[in-house]
Amino acid sequence: MAETMSPLAILGGNSVAEVFAQLLQGTVLEGVLKPAQKKD
């Protein structure tokens, strides 16, 4: 899947991870690629 998304990432100036995260927005998997937040 990363190979097919690479041109999209290059054209948009985003990383493949960012493009994939955008595809997941609004789904139950949306939080999978979000960075973990530190708890103080």
PDB file of C-alpha atoms in Angstrom:
ATOM      1  CA  MET A   1       0.000   0.000   0.000  1.00  0.00           C
ATOM      2  CA  ALA A   2       2.887   2.370   0.769  1.00  0.00           C
ATOM      3  CA  GLU A   3       4.159   1.996  -2.797  1.00  0.00           C
ATOM      4  CA  THR A   4       0.834   3.108  -4.249  1.00  0.00           C
ATOM      5  CA  MET A   5       0.572   6.014  -1.809  1.00  0.00           C
ATOM      6  CA  SER A   6       4.105   7.345  -2.388  1.00  0.00           C
ATOM      7  CA  PRO A   7       3.150   9.484  -5.417  1.00  0.00           C
ATOM      8  CA  LEU A   8       0.318  11.023  -3.404  1.00  0.00           C
ATOM      9  CA  ALA A   9       2.690  11.904  -0.597  1.00  0.00           C
ATOM     10  CA  ILE A  10       5.232  13.435  -2.971  1.00  0.00           C
ATOM     11  CA  LEU A  11       2.629  15.530  -4.781  1.00  0.00           C
ATOM     12  CA  GLY A  12       1.120  16.822  -1.564  1.00  0.00           C
ATOM     13  CA  GLY A  13       4.437  17.351   0.182  1.00  0.00           C
ATOM     14  CA  ASN A  14       3.363  15.009   2.983  1.00  0.00           C
ATOM     15  CA  SER A  15       4.881  11.833   4.308  1.00  0.00           C
ATOM     16  CA  VAL A  16       3.194   8.522   3.574  1.00  0.00           C
ATOM     17  CA  ALA A  17       2.243   8.324   7.265  1.00  0.00           C
ATOM     18  CA  GLU A  18       0.514  11.708   7.057  1.00  0.00           C
ATOM     19  CA  VAL A  19      -1.403  10.701   3.927  1.00  0.00           C
ATOM     20  CA  PHE A  20      -2.454   7.428   5.571  1.00  0.00           C
ATOM     21  CA  ALA A  21      -3.535   9.287   8.727  1.00  0.00           C
ATOM     22  CA  GLN A  22      -5.702  11.560   6.580  1.00  0.00           C
ATOM     23  CA  LEU A  23      -7.300   8.509   4.960  1.00  0.00           C
ATOM     24  CA  LEU A  24      -8.148   7.143   8.407  1.00  0.00           C
ATOM     25  CA  GLN A  25      -9.795  10.342   9.648  1.00  0.00           C
ATOM     26  CA  GLY A  26     -13.365   9.707  10.692  1.00  0.00           C
ATOM     27  CA  THR A  27     -12.859   5.962  11.103  1.00  0.00           C
ATOM     28  CA  VAL A  28     -12.394   3.865  14.235  1.00  0.00           C
ATOM     29  CA  LEU A  29      -8.701   3.586  13.307  1.00  0.00           C
ATOM     30  CA  GLU A  30      -8.195   7.356  13.397  1.00  0.00           C
ATOM     31  CA  GLY A  31      -6.142   7.305  16.608  1.00  0.00           C
ATOM     32  CA  VAL A  32      -3.737   4.595  15.449  1.00  0.00           C
ATOM     33  CA  LEU A  33      -1.173   6.958  13.933  1.00  0.00           C
ATOM     34  CA  LYS A  34      -1.536   9.812  16.409  1.00  0.00           C
ATOM     35  CA  PRO A  35       1.543  10.290  18.571  1.00  0.00           C
ATOM     36  CA  ALA A  36       1.224   9.306  22.204  1.00  0.00           C
ATOM     37  CA  GLN A  37       0.804  12.249  24.525  1.00  0.00           C
ATOM     38  CA  LYS A  38       2.895  12.567  27.660  1.00  0.00           C
ATOM     39  CA  LYS A  39       1.093  12.522  30.972  1.00  0.00           C
ATOM     40  CA  ASP A  40       2.711  14.571  33.726  1.00  0.00           C
TER      41      ASP A  40
END
